[in-house]
Amino acid sequence: MKTIFSFGLALLTSIVLIEAQSIDTIKYYDGQQFTIIGRFHSEKNYARFPANYKDKLREPVWNLGQHSAGISIRFRTNSPFIAVRWAVKNDAVMDHMPFTGIKGVDLYSYVDGSWKYINTGRVQGKRNEFMMVGGAGNNYREYLLNLPLYDGADTVSIGISNPASITMPQENYLIAKKPVVYYGSSIAQGGCASRPGLLFTNILARKLDRPFINMGFSGSGTFDLSVGEALCETDAVLYVIDCNPNTTRDLIYERAVALVKYLKEKRPDVPVLLVEAFPYVNGFTKPLESENHKKNLELKRAYDTLKKSGIKQLYYRKGEGLIGDDYEGTVDGVHPNDIGMLRIAEELEPTIRKLIK
Amino acid sequence: MKTIFSFGLALLTSIVLIEAQSIDTIKYYDGQQFTIIGRFHSEKNYARFPANYKDKLREPVWNLGQHSAGISIRFRTNSPFIAVRWAVKNDAVMDHMPFTGIKGVDLYSYVDGSWKYINTGRVQGKRNEFMMVGGAGNNYREYLLNLPLYDGADTVSIGISNPASITMPQENYLIAKKPVVYYGSSIAQGGCASRPGLLFTNILARKLDRPFINMGFSGSGTFDLSVGEALCETDAVLYVIDCNPNTTRDLIYERAVALVKYLKEKRPDVPVLLVEAFPYVNGFTKPLESENHKKNLELKRAYDTLKKSGIKQLYYRKGEGLIGDDYEGTVDGVHPNDIGMLRIAEELEPTIRKLIK
């Protein structure tokens, strides 16, 4: 028998709902009407690749590309409350990441000069509805709704007070600048953030006021040239390549060299940052003897070869320090928990900030 | 249809298993044979109250007391690998906390002067088995296995290499000193840490080298005198009372005064620390206008009354700052994620360290 604990939140939600409903009725608007960030196409969905990539990509990459990791809806409203309805494709379950991260949504608003967390859309199943906030007043505010990390969003709609108004954003926060494109593994896709806003590329987007296109593909971030083709379609300010966690040691050198050469041929002016895997450490592991370390040496060898061959604007970030050194930054020894996600964002921020100047 | 993503971890686990099995067969030992910390009775279970409390407590408190939050098994072994089998009572599910935190286990070892995270026992369902570590060598090491936070552990057994040895701890880490007893809400029970070791009382135990008896009861931490009776049965070095999140404003003053008076009558020499709720903040909330703040004022009023009445060794910690001020420390606006859990531990550490000197 499964036991569901409510934590007494049912009560809180009811209060918000009562408050909301006593003000007005809720009117829902399709999320596709607003500004969608974190993807490089304009098809009417929340997928990371446009349809014409289905035959170009390996099947798992295409399938994972249906997950809405890093995709967000930007809008503006003066509604005193905001509800969200969303339906996910798979109702996916994993044991080391909460449903709120896998298939939930979370909402930020731009308040007093920065993006601030407002609330999380709690998950009931494949179809979900949640009152995100009440008591927001009647001022216009800019919002950011982050979509599920490990499931696909089939539909998303935003509910506001009937006489209130909801529009495209009027402020350019997160929209004005060219995106950073981040290609990586399950870690880059957001495993295992507790809610979408804590995926490190989403944290970095808010910190740097810059959209990120998340190309993290769980288990399948393997320096694919077919993904490289998609990267070249983006109007990127920077490519970050963080594929070591998913690539076997014998393939890293060859594939990293090939992918960077391909990117530099098609997009010579876009800088490329290669990122090592952080050490998968525990109290026993000797990082310098680990397979992880040996894989990182292969990435470094690829970097050295590329630099010697005359490739310009190629940069390198070592894995050490990315999730701290207290061993507490993962949920399972491999995937960052929220502590690790925040640390990765804080560690990468100065490097990326310098490269996108 | 539910989709399970493996993250390629099946492969990693297989490698460890093969390594283990190629060394020797696994022999399992009942966890009750070793040292169990985080409870104040010696019955053969992982419950937080002894059986005679069933009729003393309110029913939800008794039921939540069956959850093994804060209970850990301390042992010593020279086995090169460690497996764990555990069965949980409810196979509980919540949407904002991963199964690894709700009903998983995690393992720490004392290495180079401190407790270091080794691995997490991943959750399959009600009955679970996981190879926690391979390649630990043949040296004797001290271990700490933290049990599920939001489910009860019916049975726990530890599997080691057949010719290796497993014993009670020989080092006194986490055992030698009197416990801190922490009475609180869902937050204190561990909602929503990603794994048991990241519950803030478990973090504090490791930092302070001191067992904590966790009396967090989700939704039911309401300054109960019946829980106070249990607190007085412990040989505590400090009582921490953090019940505001679950108690309505009108009850806080009366109940906090009554509970502290009761504790001081029965255990006059044990200091008591009252802890306010941290602000449940989002980008819109004005903390000083929140219900939370008003509740905290009631706790402060109780503290002032108690101090005026001559109660000695009574201390107070404000809620501000407990989970930081960037709004990122919760999964849902209320319950700390791992970021919040770590911050609470770091914030409370100096205060508690001073009081237990």
XYZ file of C-alpha atoms in Angstrom:
714
model
C 0.000 0.000 0.000
C 1.300 3.412 -0.861
C 0.942 6.178 1.672
C 0.713 9.753 0.537
C 1.711 12.387 3.049
C 0.187 15.741 2.432
C 2.384 17.727 4.835
C -0.685 19.842 5.454
C -0.142 21.600 2.152
C -3.632 20.755 0.992
C -4.733 23.325 3.513
C -2.388 25.998 2.235
C -3.451 25.334 -1.344
C -7.094 25.579 -0.409
C -6.540 28.936 1.179
C -4.899 30.238 -1.968
C -7.660 28.754 -4.128
C -10.399 30.250 -2.005
C -8.692 33.601 -2.113
C -8.306 33.312 -5.867
C -11.809 32.176 -6.568
C -13.324 34.798 -4.349
C -11.603 37.416 -6.468
C -12.601 36.159 -9.886
C -12.855 33.156 -12.122
C -9.746 31.698 -13.688
C -9.121 32.026 -17.400
C -6.425 29.860 -18.976
C -4.092 30.875 -21.809
C -2.008 28.492 -23.900
C 1.679 28.873 -23.084
C 2.539 28.873 -26.792
C 1.110 32.403 -26.991
C 3.994 33.767 -24.949
C 7.789 33.873 -25.298
C 9.418 30.470 -25.093
C 13.117 30.384 -24.274
C 15.596 27.506 -24.225
C 15.011 26.098 -27.711
C 16.122 27.042 -31.218
C 12.942 26.449 -33.197
C 9.446 27.888 -33.191
C 7.280 24.829 -33.620
C 4.204 24.717 -31.405
C 5.594 22.419 -28.735
C 8.077 22.267 -25.848
C 10.588 19.947 -27.527
C 14.274 20.705 -27.805
C 14.613 19.731 -31.489
C 12.446 20.650 -34.455
C 10.740 17.779 -36.291
C 13.305 17.567 -39.081
C 15.889 16.262 -36.583
C 13.992 13.048 -35.966
C 15.865 11.237 -38.735
C 19.204 12.902 -38.060
C 19.614 11.985 -34.403
C 20.155 8.698 -32.673
C 16.806 7.519 -31.343
C 17.557 8.042 -27.615
C 18.737 11.592 -28.302
C 15.564 12.366 -30.230
C 13.447 10.853 -27.456
C 15.272 12.751 -24.705
C 14.969 15.859 -26.858
C 11.221 15.629 -26.207
C 11.952 16.374 -22.540
C 11.494 20.055 -21.822
C 14.740 20.482 -19.823
C 15.803 24.116 -19.841
C 12.685 25.306 -21.662
C 10.776 28.141 -20.000
C 7.824 30.379 -20.725
C 8.263 34.121 -20.245
C 5.149 36.234 -19.783
C 3.798 39.308 -18.063
C 0.610 39.686 -16.114
C -1.108 41.876 -13.564
C -3.171 39.006 -12.210
C -3.276 38.766 -8.427
C -3.010 34.981 -8.767
C -1.420 32.578 -11.237
C -2.464 28.988 -11.825
C -0.782 26.481 -14.117
C -2.169 23.482 -15.928
C 0.284 21.144 -17.576
C 0.239 17.652 -19.053
C 3.378 15.554 -19.339
C 4.118 12.888 -21.928
C 5.355 9.951 -19.864
C 4.541 10.476 -16.172
C 8.153 9.375 -15.655
C 9.427 8.086 -12.313
C 12.966 7.858 -10.969
C 13.941 6.964 -7.428
C 16.554 9.661 -6.838
C 14.754 12.763 -8.120
C 11.410 14.086 -6.888
C 8.431 14.333 -9.205
C 8.661 18.124 -8.838
C 12.017 18.007 -10.655
C 11.163 15.235 -13.091
C 7.781 16.553 -14.241
C 6.916 19.614 -12.159
C 7.158 23.292 -13.055
C 8.360 26.257 -11.050
C 7.721 29.959 -11.254
C 10.045 32.925 -10.840
C 9.248 36.613 -11.000
C 11.556 39.550 -11.585
C 11.395 41.460 -8.308
C 13.772 44.151 -7.020
C 16.397 43.609 -9.665
C 16.613 39.833 -9.931
C 14.685 36.666 -10.662
C 13.151 35.333 -7.483
C 11.566 31.950 -6.857
C 7.826 32.128 -6.233
C 6.476 28.576 -6.068
C 6.533 25.065 -7.470
C 3.759 23.392 -9.439
C 3.138 20.202 -7.478
C 2.639 16.987 -9.406
C -0.500 14.886 -9.385
C 0.266 12.691 -12.419
C 0.166 13.037 -16.172
C -2.267 15.950 -15.983
C -1.605 18.601 -13.377
C -3.138 21.779 -12.114
C -1.741 23.994 -9.385
C -2.385 27.439 -7.953
C 1.131 28.867 -8.002
C 0.552 32.121 -6.190
C -2.126 34.311 -4.721
C -1.834 37.792 -3.308
C 0.489 39.060 -6.016
C -1.372 42.358 -6.174
C -2.487 44.089 -9.348
C 0.853 45.381 -10.588
C 2.245 44.084 -13.829
C 5.115 41.704 -13.250
C 7.453 39.709 -15.446
C 7.361 35.928 -14.975
C 9.400 32.875 -15.865
C 7.829 29.419 -15.760
C 10.391 26.593 -15.958
C 9.187 23.340 -17.506
C 9.824 19.678 -16.527
C 13.384 18.346 -16.698
C 12.878 14.626 -17.264
C 9.564 14.457 -19.018
C 8.007 16.188 -21.963
C 5.438 18.927 -21.589
C 2.577 18.167 -23.969
C 0.547 21.214 -23.048
C 1.052 24.087 -20.636
C -1.463 26.792 -19.894
C -1.394 29.689 -17.517
C -4.467 30.676 -15.555
C -5.097 34.215 -14.421
C -7.909 36.267 -13.008
C -10.525 36.780 -15.713
C -10.396 40.590 -15.934
C -6.584 40.665 -15.553
C -4.338 40.753 -18.568
C -1.517 38.469 -19.673
C 0.885 39.376 -22.455
C 4.264 38.733 -23.953
C 7.068 40.052 -21.730
C 7.713 43.779 -21.944
C 11.062 43.657 -20.222
C 13.898 41.918 -22.024
C 15.277 40.007 -19.047
C 16.476 36.586 -20.255
C 15.413 37.338 -23.814
C 17.561 40.109 -25.216
C 20.869 38.328 -25.548
C 22.165 35.419 -27.599
C 21.962 32.041 -25.880
C 24.656 29.885 -24.374
C 24.221 26.350 -25.722
C 25.138 23.623 -23.231
C 25.645 20.078 -24.553
C 26.014 17.353 -21.938
C 24.753 14.335 -20.023
C 22.060 13.498 -17.471
C 23.741 15.971 -15.129
C 23.339 18.787 -17.650
C 19.738 17.680 -18.273
C 19.006 18.365 -14.619
C 19.448 15.065 -12.785
C 18.779 15.432 -9.899
C 17.441 18.939 -9.183
C 14.423 19.084 -6.873
C 12.612 21.525 -9.178
C 13.325 22.822 -12.695
C 14.642 26.224 -11.633
C 17.540 24.525 -9.853
C 18.950 22.851 -12.976
C 22.354 24.556 -13.144
C 21.828 25.917 -16.667
C 18.592 27.520 -15.448
C 20.422 29.019 -12.460
C 23.130 30.328 -14.807
C 20.542 31.803 -17.158
C 19.075 33.850 -14.305
C 22.487 34.867 -12.969
C 23.810 35.899 -16.391
C 20.539 37.311 -17.798
C 21.025 35.139 -20.843
C 18.970 32.223 -22.214
C 20.588 28.790 -22.155
C 19.675 26.132 -24.677
C 19.929 22.918 -22.739
C 21.256 20.009 -24.756
C 21.677 17.595 -21.879
C 20.660 14.061 -22.857
C 20.608 11.524 -20.065
C 23.034 8.710 -20.875
C 23.334 9.934 -24.461
C 25.497 13.039 -24.394
C 28.286 11.509 -26.476
C 29.788 14.320 -28.610
C 27.408 13.405 -31.498
C 27.997 15.297 -34.749
C 24.241 15.163 -35.323
C 23.779 17.213 -32.148
C 26.617 19.421 -33.378
C 24.506 20.144 -36.445
C 21.727 21.405 -34.176
C 24.215 23.466 -32.172
C 25.248 25.190 -35.406
C 21.645 26.183 -36.097
C 21.519 28.212 -32.901
C 22.622 31.808 -32.776
C 24.884 30.964 -29.865
C 27.243 33.246 -27.964
C 29.079 30.203 -26.591
C 29.057 26.419 -26.934
C 29.779 24.422 -23.807
C 30.636 20.731 -24.314
C 30.336 18.564 -21.201
C 29.945 15.049 -22.624
C 32.579 13.104 -20.685
C 30.152 11.525 -18.211
C 28.381 9.620 -21.006
C 31.302 8.834 -23.302
C 33.631 5.870 -22.913
C 37.303 6.635 -22.455
C 38.344 5.232 -25.845
C 35.940 7.516 -27.734
C 36.475 10.852 -26.008
C 39.595 12.055 -27.796
C 38.416 11.219 -31.292
C 34.874 12.506 -30.811
C 35.783 15.698 -28.986
C 38.286 16.608 -31.683
C 35.776 15.857 -34.447
C 32.937 17.774 -32.790
C 34.996 20.884 -32.047
C 36.443 20.913 -35.579
C 32.931 20.623 -36.973
C 31.627 23.496 -34.804
C 34.618 25.674 -35.652
C 34.199 25.018 -39.368
C 30.519 25.974 -39.344
C 30.639 28.648 -36.628
C 34.221 29.886 -36.439
C 33.404 32.929 -34.315
C 31.577 31.142 -31.515
C 33.861 30.260 -28.603
C 33.820 26.682 -27.328
C 34.296 25.699 -23.689
C 35.178 22.076 -22.916
C 34.162 21.019 -19.401
C 35.575 17.978 -17.627
C 33.393 15.696 -15.533
C 33.593 16.573 -11.857
C 35.168 13.789 -9.803
C 32.640 11.153 -8.738
C 33.990 11.061 -5.248
C 33.243 9.359 -2.025
C 35.266 8.954 1.130
C 37.226 6.068 -0.412
C 37.704 7.180 -3.973
C 41.088 8.469 -4.995
C 40.107 10.957 -7.686
C 43.418 10.708 -9.523
C 43.058 6.954 -9.955
C 39.433 7.034 -11.050
C 38.133 6.171 -14.500
C 36.656 9.637 -14.435
C 40.096 11.169 -14.142
C 41.431 9.015 -16.963
C 38.536 10.146 -19.144
C 39.303 13.749 -18.292
C 42.902 13.215 -19.440
C 41.513 12.175 -22.836
C 39.477 15.371 -23.051
C 42.559 17.377 -22.145
C 44.503 15.555 -24.882
C 41.773 16.502 -27.378
C 41.967 20.116 -26.208
C 45.752 20.181 -26.595
C 45.539 18.704 -30.094
C 42.904 21.235 -31.121
C 44.889 24.159 -29.726
C 48.043 22.957 -31.520
C 46.106 22.670 -34.757
C 45.401 26.399 -34.523
C 41.800 26.377 -33.270
C 40.983 29.778 -31.779
C 38.645 30.671 -28.918
C 38.731 27.216 -27.391
C 38.647 27.058 -23.588
C 38.904 24.395 -20.926
C 37.484 23.954 -17.443
C 38.791 21.262 -15.140
C 36.331 19.127 -13.192
C 37.890 19.642 -9.768
C 35.897 21.899 -7.511
C 32.741 21.920 -9.626
C 30.597 20.400 -6.881
C 32.737 21.228 -3.858
C 34.887 18.953 -1.791
C 32.656 17.893 1.116
C 31.153 14.888 -0.743
C 27.624 16.197 -0.050
C 26.879 17.614 -3.498
C 25.320 14.477 -5.000
C 22.283 12.321 -4.313
C 23.962 9.090 -5.455
C 27.685 9.739 -5.838
C 27.167 10.822 -9.446
C 24.211 13.155 -9.932
C 24.197 16.559 -8.241
C 21.518 17.253 -5.682
C 20.458 20.887 -5.289
C 23.646 21.627 -3.355
C 25.706 20.330 -6.288
C 23.565 22.127 -8.862
C 24.045 25.471 -7.110
C 27.784 24.880 -6.736
C 28.218 23.991 -10.419
C 26.394 27.185 -11.392
C 28.526 29.263 -9.017
C 31.745 27.640 -10.295
C 30.939 28.016 -13.992
C 29.527 31.538 -13.702
C 32.795 33.547 -13.748
C 34.275 31.457 -16.591
C 31.188 31.765 -18.766
C 30.731 35.437 -17.912
C 34.237 36.119 -19.187
C 33.709 34.165 -22.410
C 30.460 35.866 -23.383
C 31.681 39.432 -22.878
C 2.455 4.444 -18.743
C 5.317 5.139 -16.408
C 8.790 5.410 -17.846
C 11.755 4.531 -15.708
C 15.063 6.115 -16.682
C 18.050 4.192 -15.509
C 20.659 6.914 -16.160
C 23.016 4.102 -17.103
C 23.437 3.327 -13.422
C 22.394 -0.267 -13.916
C 25.742 -0.647 -15.618
C 27.677 0.889 -12.733
C 25.840 -1.245 -10.210
C 26.579 -4.380 -12.190
C 30.265 -3.595 -12.194
C 30.273 -3.274 -8.422
C 28.250 -6.467 -8.032
C 30.524 -8.441 -10.311
C 33.547 -7.187 -8.463
C 31.957 -8.088 -5.171
C 30.785 -11.513 -6.181
C 34.090 -12.383 -7.731
C 35.709 -11.786 -4.350
C 33.369 -13.823 -2.193
C 29.807 -14.581 -1.384
C 27.740 -12.075 0.563
C 26.717 -12.791 4.135
C 24.003 -10.641 5.706
C 23.852 -9.526 9.342
C 20.794 -8.099 11.069
C 21.282 -4.382 11.783
C 19.934 -4.888 15.332
C 23.221 -6.592 16.212
C 25.081 -3.297 15.940
C 24.885 0.106 17.610
C 21.719 2.012 16.833
C 21.761 5.752 17.398
C 18.986 8.333 17.229
C 16.459 6.715 19.589
C 16.065 6.458 23.339
C 14.950 2.843 23.744
C 16.462 -0.548 23.015
C 13.546 -2.449 21.538
C 14.360 -4.532 18.484
C 13.085 -2.124 15.873
C 13.849 1.203 14.179
C 10.991 3.173 15.722
C 11.429 6.445 17.543
C 9.215 5.587 20.514
C 9.116 2.464 22.657
C 5.877 0.473 22.644
C 4.561 1.920 25.905
C 4.130 5.307 24.193
C 1.424 4.030 21.882
C -1.312 4.977 24.328
C 0.326 8.176 25.508
C 0.740 9.916 22.149
C -1.746 11.307 19.709
C -2.225 8.733 16.960
C -0.458 10.685 14.154
C 2.568 11.249 16.398
C 2.744 7.550 17.221
C 2.411 6.646 13.534
C 5.055 9.139 12.447
C 7.213 7.847 15.274
C 7.399 4.593 13.303
C 9.354 6.481 10.644
C 13.063 5.991 11.122
C 14.028 9.681 10.676
C 17.371 10.340 12.308
C 17.969 6.689 13.214
C 21.284 5.240 12.072
C 23.250 2.033 12.436
C 26.887 2.301 13.470
C 29.164 -0.656 12.695
C 32.701 -1.581 11.793
C 33.887 -3.931 9.099
C 36.904 -4.847 7.028
C 34.780 -6.058 4.136
C 35.901 -4.833 0.722
C 32.248 -4.366 -0.195
C 29.053 -3.520 1.665
C 25.546 -4.383 0.574
C 22.317 -3.394 2.291
C 18.924 -5.041 2.340
C 16.044 -3.129 3.841
C 12.283 -3.370 3.905
C 10.080 -0.350 4.537
C 6.646 -0.335 6.129
C 4.586 1.808 3.756
C 6.411 2.274 0.443
C 5.417 5.923 0.900
C 5.321 8.380 -2.005
C 5.439 12.172 -1.996
C 5.808 14.389 -5.039
C 8.428 16.798 -3.702
C 10.941 14.405 -2.147
C 12.762 11.596 -3.949
C 12.304 7.981 -2.906
C 15.958 7.991 -1.830
C 15.073 10.520 0.887
C 11.644 9.126 1.748
C 12.623 5.453 2.020
C 16.256 5.077 0.958
C 19.372 4.686 3.084
C 22.792 6.235 2.791
C 26.197 5.244 4.018
C 29.013 7.296 5.507
C 32.444 6.181 6.638
C 34.880 7.866 8.976
C 37.833 8.687 6.724
C 40.691 11.109 7.377
C 39.147 12.704 10.415
C 35.526 13.136 9.422
C 32.377 11.371 8.281
C 32.328 11.154 4.499
C 29.459 10.178 2.245
C 30.006 6.884 0.434
C 26.796 5.990 -1.408
C 23.021 5.865 -1.386
C 20.891 2.740 -1.248
C 18.626 3.132 -4.249
C 14.969 2.272 -3.862
C 13.136 -0.475 -5.721
C 9.993 -0.587 -3.565
C 8.989 -2.031 -0.239
C 11.877 -4.506 -0.250
C 15.245 -3.217 -1.363
C 18.736 -4.496 -1.897
C 21.708 -2.426 -3.014
C 25.449 -2.841 -3.289
C 26.619 0.297 -1.515
C 30.321 0.123 -2.172
C 33.012 -2.078 -3.647
C 36.760 -1.647 -3.569
C 36.880 -0.493 0.047
C 39.995 -2.565 0.676
C 40.531 -4.875 3.658
C 41.144 -2.298 6.352
C 38.726 -2.000 9.207
C 36.588 1.097 8.884
C 33.838 2.694 10.938
C 30.482 3.108 9.188
C 27.226 4.971 9.632
C 24.096 3.832 7.795
C 21.287 6.412 7.892
C 17.744 5.033 7.694
C 14.652 6.285 5.798
C 13.182 9.663 6.755
C 9.533 9.332 5.774
C 8.910 5.633 6.065
C 9.552 3.005 8.676
C 12.360 0.489 8.379
C 10.918 -2.936 9.179
C 14.192 -4.793 8.720
C 17.694 -3.714 7.799
C 20.596 -6.049 7.185
C 24.145 -5.400 6.142
C 25.889 -7.685 3.685
C 29.634 -8.187 3.714
C 32.169 -10.521 2.218
C 31.807 -13.947 3.827
C 35.270 -14.215 5.388
C 35.335 -10.547 6.407
C 34.243 -9.486 9.852
C 31.593 -7.045 11.029
C 31.343 -5.846 14.619
C 30.056 -3.134 16.894
C 31.967 0.127 16.399
C 35.342 0.321 18.101
C 35.675 4.056 17.750
C 33.297 6.232 19.702
C 32.501 8.722 16.950
C 28.827 9.721 17.236
C 28.328 7.445 20.208
C 30.325 8.730 23.156
C 28.385 11.856 23.987
C 24.899 12.615 25.206
C 22.355 13.305 22.482
C 20.762 16.534 21.385
C 17.005 15.964 21.180
C 15.303 17.928 18.391
C 11.491 18.263 18.510
C 9.864 19.737 15.405
C 7.764 19.488 12.278
C 8.007 17.931 8.799
C 11.070 20.093 8.222
C 12.818 18.615 11.242
C 11.732 15.129 10.133
C 13.706 15.639 6.924
C 11.249 16.983 4.368
C 12.625 17.321 1.746
C 16.217 16.013 1.848
C 17.302 13.973 -1.181
C 18.842 11.280 1.040
C 18.781 10.607 4.801
C 22.287 11.905 5.497
C 21.193 15.373 4.393
C 18.474 15.775 7.034
C 19.855 18.738 8.973
C 19.904 16.917 12.314
C 21.977 14.158 10.672
C 24.352 16.776 9.235
C 24.625 18.384 12.682
C 25.285 15.021 14.318
C 28.275 14.460 12.030
C 29.548 18.009 12.440
C 29.241 17.992 16.229
C 30.193 14.316 16.782
C 27.063 13.909 18.844
C 23.957 11.769 18.316
C 20.713 13.593 17.640
C 17.370 12.106 18.591
C 15.046 13.308 15.873
C 11.546 14.088 17.091
C 10.305 15.680 13.900
C 6.689 14.711 13.173
C 5.315 15.841 9.876
C 2.303 18.060 10.452
C 2.159 17.002 14.092
C 4.987 18.785 15.887
C 2.688 20.795 18.154
C 4.485 21.219 21.510
C 2.739 18.080 22.874
C 3.314 17.348 26.558
C 3.169 13.661 25.673
C 6.222 14.136 23.461
C 7.732 16.174 26.292
C 7.399 13.083 28.485
C 9.511 11.153 25.955
C 12.030 13.997 25.800
C 12.454 13.691 29.563
C 13.287 10.008 29.256
C 16.319 10.807 27.107
C 19.682 11.558 28.644
C 19.811 14.768 26.622
C 22.503 17.414 26.592
C 20.062 19.871 24.983
C 16.420 20.057 23.967
C 15.620 21.985 20.808
C 11.962 22.937 20.285
C 11.044 23.926 16.720
C 7.286 23.372 16.604
C 6.036 26.672 15.198
C 5.530 25.401 11.629
C 2.846 22.935 12.775
C 1.177 24.942 15.522
C -1.548 27.509 14.992
C -0.859 31.026 16.170
C -3.384 30.955 18.997
C -1.823 27.854 20.579
C 1.884 28.669 20.417
C 2.228 30.854 23.501
C 0.273 28.619 25.833
C 1.795 25.374 24.595
C 5.391 26.559 24.423
C 5.177 27.896 27.985
C 3.616 24.660 29.238
C 6.121 22.418 27.455
C 9.189 24.323 28.606
C 7.897 24.458 32.199
C 7.299 20.714 32.074
C 10.798 20.004 30.724
C 12.406 22.312 33.268
C 10.508 20.694 36.122
C 11.576 17.196 35.129
C 15.016 17.995 33.743
C 16.086 21.309 35.278
C 19.708 21.013 34.177
C 19.102 20.420 30.491
C 19.204 23.641 28.449
C 16.314 24.346 26.090
C 16.658 26.144 22.756
C 13.515 27.554 21.149
C 13.804 27.901 17.368
C 11.533 30.098 15.279
C 10.242 28.994 11.894
C 12.358 30.369 9.068
C 10.401 32.795 6.879
C 8.438 31.032 4.149
C 9.527 33.499 1.567
C 9.119 34.068 -2.115
C 9.762 37.090 -4.258
C 6.451 38.664 -3.229
C 6.221 37.781 0.418
C 6.877 40.465 2.962
C 8.279 38.396 5.808
C 7.252 40.873 8.491
C 3.617 40.692 7.438
C 3.462 36.929 7.140
C 1.510 34.599 9.384
C 4.826 32.930 9.994
C 6.214 36.109 11.497
C 3.138 36.568 13.667
C 3.558 33.018 14.930
C 7.184 33.717 15.713
C 6.121 36.726 17.802
C 4.008 34.355 19.893
C 7.015 32.094 20.464
C 9.070 35.104 21.470
C 6.319 36.124 23.896
C 6.441 32.649 25.444
C 10.224 32.914 25.742
C 9.980 36.318 27.446
C 7.373 35.031 29.891
C 9.478 32.003 30.731
C 12.612 34.078 31.224
C 10.734 36.508 33.467
C 9.413 33.621 35.513
C 13.005 32.723 36.336
C 13.588 29.773 33.971
C 17.321 29.245 33.564
C 19.269 27.962 30.564
C 16.576 28.871 28.073
C 17.764 30.118 24.691
C 16.207 31.506 21.546
C 17.092 31.418 17.858
C 15.332 33.686 15.378
C 14.138 32.240 12.073
C 15.778 34.839 9.841
C 18.773 33.550 7.940
C 18.177 29.891 8.673
C 17.825 28.956 5.011
C 19.581 31.921 3.415
C 18.087 34.860 1.603
C 18.222 33.865 -2.080
C 14.816 32.095 -2.040
C 16.454 28.912 -3.434
C 16.597 26.911 -0.208
C 13.197 25.212 -0.527
C 11.542 22.805 -2.936
C 8.053 24.259 -2.485
C 8.375 27.539 -0.603
C 8.125 25.727 2.730
C 10.265 22.582 2.911
C 14.042 22.860 2.606
C 15.702 21.177 -0.319
C 19.292 19.998 0.209
C 20.518 23.584 -0.083
C 18.192 24.612 2.742
C 19.050 21.558 4.839
C 22.766 22.338 4.654
C 22.188 25.998 5.446
C 20.026 25.215 8.495
C 22.756 22.896 9.784
C 25.437 25.526 9.204
C 23.335 28.216 10.878
C 22.409 26.162 13.944
C 25.855 24.636 14.420
C 27.576 27.495 16.303
C 24.548 28.085 18.571
C 24.198 24.417 19.469
C 27.953 23.974 19.842
C 27.994 26.755 22.427
C 25.052 25.314 24.373
C 26.449 21.793 24.659
C 29.902 22.791 25.875
